[in-house]
CSV table of N, CA, C and O in Angstrom, one decimal:
chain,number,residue,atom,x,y,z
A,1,UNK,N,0.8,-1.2,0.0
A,1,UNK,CA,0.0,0.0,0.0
A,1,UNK,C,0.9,1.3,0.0
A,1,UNK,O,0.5,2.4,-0.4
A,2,UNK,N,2.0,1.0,0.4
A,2,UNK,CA,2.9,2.5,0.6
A,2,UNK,C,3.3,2.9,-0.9
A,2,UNK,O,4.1,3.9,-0.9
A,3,UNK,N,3.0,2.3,-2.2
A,3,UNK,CA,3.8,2.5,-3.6
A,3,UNK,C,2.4,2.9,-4.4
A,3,UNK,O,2.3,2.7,-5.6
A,4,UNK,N,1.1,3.4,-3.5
A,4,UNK,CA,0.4,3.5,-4.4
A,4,UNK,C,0.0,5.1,-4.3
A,4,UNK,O,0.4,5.8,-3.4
A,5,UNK,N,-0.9,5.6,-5.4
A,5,UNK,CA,-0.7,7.3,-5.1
A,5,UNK,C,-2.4,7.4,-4.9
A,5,UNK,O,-3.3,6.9,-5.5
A,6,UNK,N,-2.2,8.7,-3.7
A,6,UNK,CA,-3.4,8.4,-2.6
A,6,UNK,C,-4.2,9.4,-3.5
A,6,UNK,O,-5.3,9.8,-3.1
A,7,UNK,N,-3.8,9.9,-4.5
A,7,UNK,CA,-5.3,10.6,-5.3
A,7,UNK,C,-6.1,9.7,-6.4
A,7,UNK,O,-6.8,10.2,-7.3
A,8,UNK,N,-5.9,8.2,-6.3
A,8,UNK,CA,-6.2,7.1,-6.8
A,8,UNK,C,-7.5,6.7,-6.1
A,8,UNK,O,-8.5,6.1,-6.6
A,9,UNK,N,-7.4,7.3,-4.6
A,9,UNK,CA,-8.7,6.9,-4.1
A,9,UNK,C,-9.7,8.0,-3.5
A,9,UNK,O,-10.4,7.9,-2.5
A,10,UNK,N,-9.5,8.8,-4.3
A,10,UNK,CA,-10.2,10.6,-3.9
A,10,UNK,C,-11.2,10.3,-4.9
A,10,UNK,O,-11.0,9.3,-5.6
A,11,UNK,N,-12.2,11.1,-5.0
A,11,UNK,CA,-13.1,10.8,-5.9
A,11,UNK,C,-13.0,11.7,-7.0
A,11,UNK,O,-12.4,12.6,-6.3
A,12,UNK,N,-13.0,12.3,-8.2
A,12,UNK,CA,-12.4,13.0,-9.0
A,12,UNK,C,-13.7,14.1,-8.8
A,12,UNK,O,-14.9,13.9,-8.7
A,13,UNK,N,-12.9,15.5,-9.0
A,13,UNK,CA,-14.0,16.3,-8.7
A,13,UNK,C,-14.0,16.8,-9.9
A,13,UNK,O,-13.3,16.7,-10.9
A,14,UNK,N,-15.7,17.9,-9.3
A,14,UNK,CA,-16.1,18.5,-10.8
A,14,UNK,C,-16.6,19.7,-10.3
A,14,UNK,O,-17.0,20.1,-9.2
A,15,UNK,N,-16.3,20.4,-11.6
A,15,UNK,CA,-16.7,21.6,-11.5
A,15,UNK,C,-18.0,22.8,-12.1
A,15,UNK,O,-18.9,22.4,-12.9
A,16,UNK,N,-18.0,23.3,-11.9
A,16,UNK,CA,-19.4,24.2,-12.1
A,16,UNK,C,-19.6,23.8,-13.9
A,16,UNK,O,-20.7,23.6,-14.5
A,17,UNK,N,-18.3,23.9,-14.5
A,17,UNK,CA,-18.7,24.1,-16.1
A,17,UNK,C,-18.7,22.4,-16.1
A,17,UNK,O,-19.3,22.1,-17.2
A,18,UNK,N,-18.5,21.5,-15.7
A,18,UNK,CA,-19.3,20.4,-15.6
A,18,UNK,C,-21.1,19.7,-16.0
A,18,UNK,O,-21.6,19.0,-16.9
A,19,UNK,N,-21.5,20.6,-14.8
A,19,UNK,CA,-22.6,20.5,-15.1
A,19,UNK,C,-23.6,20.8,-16.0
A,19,UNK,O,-24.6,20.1,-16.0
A,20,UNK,N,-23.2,22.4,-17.0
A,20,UNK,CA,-23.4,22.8,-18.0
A,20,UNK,C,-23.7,21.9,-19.2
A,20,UNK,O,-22.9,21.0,-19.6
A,21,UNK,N,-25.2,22.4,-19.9
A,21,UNK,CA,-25.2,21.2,-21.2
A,21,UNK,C,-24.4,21.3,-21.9
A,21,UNK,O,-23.9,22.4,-22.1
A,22,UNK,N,-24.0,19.9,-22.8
A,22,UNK,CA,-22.7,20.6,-23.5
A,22,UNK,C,-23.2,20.0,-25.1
A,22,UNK,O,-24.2,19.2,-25.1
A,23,UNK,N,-22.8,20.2,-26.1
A,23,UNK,CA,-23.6,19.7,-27.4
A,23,UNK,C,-24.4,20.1,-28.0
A,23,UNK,O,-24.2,21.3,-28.4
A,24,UNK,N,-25.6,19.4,-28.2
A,24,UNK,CA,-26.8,19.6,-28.5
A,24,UNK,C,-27.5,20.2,-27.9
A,24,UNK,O,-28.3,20.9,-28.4
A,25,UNK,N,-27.5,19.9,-26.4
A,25,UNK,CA,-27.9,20.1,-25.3
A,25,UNK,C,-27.5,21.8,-25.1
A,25,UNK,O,-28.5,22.5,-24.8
A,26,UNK,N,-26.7,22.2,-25.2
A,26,UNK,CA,-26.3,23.7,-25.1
A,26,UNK,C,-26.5,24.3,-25.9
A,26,UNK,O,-26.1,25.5,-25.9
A,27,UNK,N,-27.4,23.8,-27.4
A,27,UNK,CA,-27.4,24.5,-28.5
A,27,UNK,C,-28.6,24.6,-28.1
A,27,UNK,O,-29.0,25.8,-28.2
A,28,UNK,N,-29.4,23.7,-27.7
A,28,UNK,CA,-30.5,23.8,-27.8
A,28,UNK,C,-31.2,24.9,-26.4
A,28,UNK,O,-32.2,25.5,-26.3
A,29,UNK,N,-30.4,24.7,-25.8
A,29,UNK,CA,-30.3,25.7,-24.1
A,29,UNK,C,-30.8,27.0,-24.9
A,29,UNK,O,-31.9,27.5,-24.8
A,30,UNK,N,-29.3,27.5,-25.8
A,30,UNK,CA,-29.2,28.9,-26.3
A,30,UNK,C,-30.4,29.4,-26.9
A,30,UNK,O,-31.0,30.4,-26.5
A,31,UNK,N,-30.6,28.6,-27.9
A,31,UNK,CA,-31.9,28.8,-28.3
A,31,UNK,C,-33.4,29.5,-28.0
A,31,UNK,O,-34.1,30.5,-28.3
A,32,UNK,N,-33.6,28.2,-26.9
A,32,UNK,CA,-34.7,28.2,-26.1
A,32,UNK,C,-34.4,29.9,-25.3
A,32,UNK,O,-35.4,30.7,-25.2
A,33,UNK,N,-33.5,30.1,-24.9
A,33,UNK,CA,-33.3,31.3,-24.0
A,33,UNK,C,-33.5,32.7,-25.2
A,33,UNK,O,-34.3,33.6,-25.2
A,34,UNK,N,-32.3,32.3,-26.1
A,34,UNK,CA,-32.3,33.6,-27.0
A,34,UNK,C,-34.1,34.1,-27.6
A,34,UNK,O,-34.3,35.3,-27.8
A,35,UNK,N,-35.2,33.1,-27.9
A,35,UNK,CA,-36.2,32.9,-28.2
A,35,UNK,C,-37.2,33.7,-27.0
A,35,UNK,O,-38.2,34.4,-27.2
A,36,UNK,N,-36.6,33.4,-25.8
A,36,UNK,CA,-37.5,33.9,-24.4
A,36,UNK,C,-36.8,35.1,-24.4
A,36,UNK,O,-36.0,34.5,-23.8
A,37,UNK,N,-36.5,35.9,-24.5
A,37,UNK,CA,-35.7,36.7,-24.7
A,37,UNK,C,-36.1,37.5,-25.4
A,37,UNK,O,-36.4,38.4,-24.6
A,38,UNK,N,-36.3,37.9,-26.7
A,38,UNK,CA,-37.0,38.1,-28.1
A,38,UNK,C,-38.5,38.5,-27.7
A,38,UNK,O,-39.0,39.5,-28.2
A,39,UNK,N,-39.2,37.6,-26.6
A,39,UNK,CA,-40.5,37.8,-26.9
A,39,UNK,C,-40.5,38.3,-25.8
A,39,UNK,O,-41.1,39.4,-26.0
A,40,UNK,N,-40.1,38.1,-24.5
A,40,UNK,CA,-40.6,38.7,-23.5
A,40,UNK,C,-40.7,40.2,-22.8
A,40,UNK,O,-41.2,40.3,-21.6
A,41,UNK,N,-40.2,41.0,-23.4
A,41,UNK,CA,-40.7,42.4,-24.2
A,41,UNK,C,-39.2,43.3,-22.6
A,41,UNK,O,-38.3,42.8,-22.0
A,42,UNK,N,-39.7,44.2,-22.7
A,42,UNK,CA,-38.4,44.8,-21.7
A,42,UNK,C,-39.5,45.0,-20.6
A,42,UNK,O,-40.7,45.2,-20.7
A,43,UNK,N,-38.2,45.0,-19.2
A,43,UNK,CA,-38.5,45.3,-18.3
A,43,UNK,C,-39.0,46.4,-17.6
A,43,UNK,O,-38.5,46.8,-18.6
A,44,UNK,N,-39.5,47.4,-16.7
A,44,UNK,CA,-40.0,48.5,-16.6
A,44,UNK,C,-38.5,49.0,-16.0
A,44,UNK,O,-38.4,50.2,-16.2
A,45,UNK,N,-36.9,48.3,-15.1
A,45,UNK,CA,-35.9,48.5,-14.6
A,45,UNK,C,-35.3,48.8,-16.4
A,45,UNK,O,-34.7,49.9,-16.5
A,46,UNK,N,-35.4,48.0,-17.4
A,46,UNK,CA,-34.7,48.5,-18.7
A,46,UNK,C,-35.0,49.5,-19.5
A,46,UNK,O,-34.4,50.2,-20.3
A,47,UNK,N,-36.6,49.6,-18.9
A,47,UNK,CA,-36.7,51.2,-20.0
A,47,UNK,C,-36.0,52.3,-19.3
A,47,UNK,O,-35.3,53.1,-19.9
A,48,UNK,N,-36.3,52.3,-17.6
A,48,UNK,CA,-35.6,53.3,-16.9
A,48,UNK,C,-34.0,53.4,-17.0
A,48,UNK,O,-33.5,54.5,-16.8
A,49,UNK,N,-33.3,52.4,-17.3
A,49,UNK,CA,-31.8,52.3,-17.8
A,49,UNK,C,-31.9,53.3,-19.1
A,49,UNK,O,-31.3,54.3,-19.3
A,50,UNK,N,-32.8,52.7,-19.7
A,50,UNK,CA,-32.3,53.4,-21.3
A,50,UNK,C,-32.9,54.7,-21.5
A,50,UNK,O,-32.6,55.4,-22.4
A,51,UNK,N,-33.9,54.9,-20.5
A,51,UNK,CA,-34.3,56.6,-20.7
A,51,UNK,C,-33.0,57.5,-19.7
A,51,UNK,O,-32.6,58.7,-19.9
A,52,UNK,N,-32.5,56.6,-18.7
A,52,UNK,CA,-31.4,57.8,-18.0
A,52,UNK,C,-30.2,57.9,-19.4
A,52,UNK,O,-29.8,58.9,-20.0
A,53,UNK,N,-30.0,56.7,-19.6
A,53,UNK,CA,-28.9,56.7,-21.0
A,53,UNK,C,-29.0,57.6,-22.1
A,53,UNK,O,-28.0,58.1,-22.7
A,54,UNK,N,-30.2,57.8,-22.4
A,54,UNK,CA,-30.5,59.1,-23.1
A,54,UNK,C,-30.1,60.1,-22.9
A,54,UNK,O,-29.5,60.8,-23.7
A,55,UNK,N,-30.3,60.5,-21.3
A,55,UNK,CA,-30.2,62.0,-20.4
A,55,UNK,C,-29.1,62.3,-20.1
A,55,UNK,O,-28.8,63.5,-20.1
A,56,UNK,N,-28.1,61.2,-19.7
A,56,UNK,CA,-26.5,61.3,-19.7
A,56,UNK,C,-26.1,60.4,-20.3
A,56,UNK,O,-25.7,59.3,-20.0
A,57,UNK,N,-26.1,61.0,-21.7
A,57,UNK,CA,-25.1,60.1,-23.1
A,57,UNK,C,-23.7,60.0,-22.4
A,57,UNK,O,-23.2,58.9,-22.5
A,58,UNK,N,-22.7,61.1,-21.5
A,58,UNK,CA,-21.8,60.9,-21.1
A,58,UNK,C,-21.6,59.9,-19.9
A,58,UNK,O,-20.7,59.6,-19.2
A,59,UNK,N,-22.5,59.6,-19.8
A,59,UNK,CA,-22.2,58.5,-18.5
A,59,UNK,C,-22.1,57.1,-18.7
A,59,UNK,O,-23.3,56.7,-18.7
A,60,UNK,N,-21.3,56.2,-18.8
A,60,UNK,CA,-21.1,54.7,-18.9
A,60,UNK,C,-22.4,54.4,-18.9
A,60,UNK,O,-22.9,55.1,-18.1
A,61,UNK,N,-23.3,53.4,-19.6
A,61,UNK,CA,-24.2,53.0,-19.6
A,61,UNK,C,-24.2,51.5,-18.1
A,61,UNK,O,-25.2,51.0,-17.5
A,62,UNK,N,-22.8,51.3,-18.0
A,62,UNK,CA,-22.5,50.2,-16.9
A,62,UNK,C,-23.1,50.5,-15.7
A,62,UNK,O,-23.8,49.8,-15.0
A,63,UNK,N,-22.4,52.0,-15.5
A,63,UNK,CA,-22.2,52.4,-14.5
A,63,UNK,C,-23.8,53.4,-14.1
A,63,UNK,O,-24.0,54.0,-13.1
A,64,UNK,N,-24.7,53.3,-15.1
A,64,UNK,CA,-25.9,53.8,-14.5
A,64,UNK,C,-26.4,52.7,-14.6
A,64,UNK,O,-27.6,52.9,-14.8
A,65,UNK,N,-26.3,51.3,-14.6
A,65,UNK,CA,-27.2,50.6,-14.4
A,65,UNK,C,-26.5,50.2,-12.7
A,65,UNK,O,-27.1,49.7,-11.8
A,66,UNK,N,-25.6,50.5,-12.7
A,66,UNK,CA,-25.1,49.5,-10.9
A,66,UNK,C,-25.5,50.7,-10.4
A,66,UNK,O,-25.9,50.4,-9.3
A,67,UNK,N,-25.7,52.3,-10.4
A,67,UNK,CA,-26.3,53.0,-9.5
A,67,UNK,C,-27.8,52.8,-9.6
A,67,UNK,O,-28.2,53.0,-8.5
A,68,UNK,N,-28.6,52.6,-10.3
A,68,UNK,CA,-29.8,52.1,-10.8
A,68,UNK,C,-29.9,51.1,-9.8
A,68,UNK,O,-30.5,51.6,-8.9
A,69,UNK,N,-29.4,49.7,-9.7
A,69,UNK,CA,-29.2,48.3,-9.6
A,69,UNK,C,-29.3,49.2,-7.8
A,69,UNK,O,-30.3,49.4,-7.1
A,70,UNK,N,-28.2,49.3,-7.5
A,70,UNK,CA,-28.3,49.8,-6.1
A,70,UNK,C,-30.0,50.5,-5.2
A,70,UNK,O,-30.6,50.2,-4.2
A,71,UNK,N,-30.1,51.5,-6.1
A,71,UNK,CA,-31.1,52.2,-5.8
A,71,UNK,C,-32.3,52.0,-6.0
A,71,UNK,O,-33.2,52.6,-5.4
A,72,UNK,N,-32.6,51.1,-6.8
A,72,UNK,CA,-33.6,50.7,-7.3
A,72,UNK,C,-34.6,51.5,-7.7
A,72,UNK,O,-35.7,51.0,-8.0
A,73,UNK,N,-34.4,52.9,-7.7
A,73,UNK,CA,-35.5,54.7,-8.4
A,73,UNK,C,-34.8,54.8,-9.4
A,73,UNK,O,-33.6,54.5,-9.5
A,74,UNK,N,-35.8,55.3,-10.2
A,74,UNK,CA,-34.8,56.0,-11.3
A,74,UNK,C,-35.3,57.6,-10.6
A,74,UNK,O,-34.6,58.6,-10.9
A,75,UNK,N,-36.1,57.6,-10.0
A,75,UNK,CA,-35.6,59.4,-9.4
A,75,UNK,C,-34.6,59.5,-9.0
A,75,UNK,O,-34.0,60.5,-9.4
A,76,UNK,N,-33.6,58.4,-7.8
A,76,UNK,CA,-33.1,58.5,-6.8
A,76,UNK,C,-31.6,58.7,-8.2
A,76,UNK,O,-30.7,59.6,-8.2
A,77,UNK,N,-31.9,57.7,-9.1
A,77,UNK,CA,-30.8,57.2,-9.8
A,77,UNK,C,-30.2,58.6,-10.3
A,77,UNK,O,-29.0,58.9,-10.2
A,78,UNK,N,-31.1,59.5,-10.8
A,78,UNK,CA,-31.6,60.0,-11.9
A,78,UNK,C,-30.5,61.8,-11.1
A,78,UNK,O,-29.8,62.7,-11.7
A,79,UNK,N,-31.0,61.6,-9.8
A,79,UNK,CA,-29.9,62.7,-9.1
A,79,UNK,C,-28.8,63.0,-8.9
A,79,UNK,O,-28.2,64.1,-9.0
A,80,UNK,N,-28.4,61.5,-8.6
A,80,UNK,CA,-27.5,60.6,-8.9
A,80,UNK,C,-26.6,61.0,-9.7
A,80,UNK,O,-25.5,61.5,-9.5
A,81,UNK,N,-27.2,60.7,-10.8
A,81,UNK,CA,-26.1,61.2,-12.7
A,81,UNK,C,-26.2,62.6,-12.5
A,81,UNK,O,-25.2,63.3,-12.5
A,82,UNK,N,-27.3,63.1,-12.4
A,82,UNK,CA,-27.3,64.9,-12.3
A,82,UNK,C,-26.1,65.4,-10.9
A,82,UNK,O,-25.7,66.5,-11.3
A,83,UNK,N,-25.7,65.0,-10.1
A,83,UNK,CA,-24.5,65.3,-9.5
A,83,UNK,C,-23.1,65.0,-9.8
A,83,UNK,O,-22.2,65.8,-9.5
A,84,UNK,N,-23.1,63.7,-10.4
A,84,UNK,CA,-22.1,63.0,-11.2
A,84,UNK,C,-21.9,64.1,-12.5
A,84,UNK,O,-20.9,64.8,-12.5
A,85,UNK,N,-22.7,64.1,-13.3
A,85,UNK,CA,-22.8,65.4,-14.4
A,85,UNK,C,-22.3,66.6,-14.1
A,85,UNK,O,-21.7,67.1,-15.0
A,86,UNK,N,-22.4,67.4,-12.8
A,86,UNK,CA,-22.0,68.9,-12.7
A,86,UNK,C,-20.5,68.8,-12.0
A,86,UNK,O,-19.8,69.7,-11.9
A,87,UNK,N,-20.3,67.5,-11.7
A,87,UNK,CA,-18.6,67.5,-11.2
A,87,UNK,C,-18.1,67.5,-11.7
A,87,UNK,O,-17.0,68.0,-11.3
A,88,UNK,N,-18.2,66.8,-13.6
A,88,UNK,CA,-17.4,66.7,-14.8
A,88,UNK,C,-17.5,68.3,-15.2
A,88,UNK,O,-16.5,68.8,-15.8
A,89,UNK,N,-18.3,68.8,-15.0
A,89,UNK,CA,-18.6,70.4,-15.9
A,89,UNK,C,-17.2,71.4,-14.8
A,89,UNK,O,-16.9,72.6,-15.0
């Protein structure tokens, strides 16, 4: 027993992208999602993203959605960029 190597009796592990369909199975995943996607029309949190995006073209579209995302107002958001806006000026 001492000549043998002890990761021989570990169980082989797995990881998160493991479990993921892989093939057909993931084509067909994409699909099914890209399709839900397509139809299920925008959110009332994405119109408010894309109406502040409008109002501050200079502001990272990232970065008003993670103050967005935090705040969860687009009033609150919306002051937010309007303070962010007069510090650049």
């Amino acid at each position: 027993m001492s000549g043998q190597n002890p990761s021989e009796h570990q169980p082989q592990r797995r990881t998160d992208t493991d479990l993921l369909p892989q093939g057909t199975d993931r084509t067909e995943q994409v699909e099914t999602l890209q399709a839900y996607e397509a139809t299920k029309g925008q959110s009332t949190e994405d119109k408010d993203q894309e109406t502040l995006a409008r109002e501050f073209p200079k502001i990272d579209s990232s970065l008003i959605a993670a103050i967005y995302g935090d705040s969860g107002s687009l009033g609150a958001t919306r002051e937010m960029l309007q303070a962010l806006s007069a510090d650049e000026q």
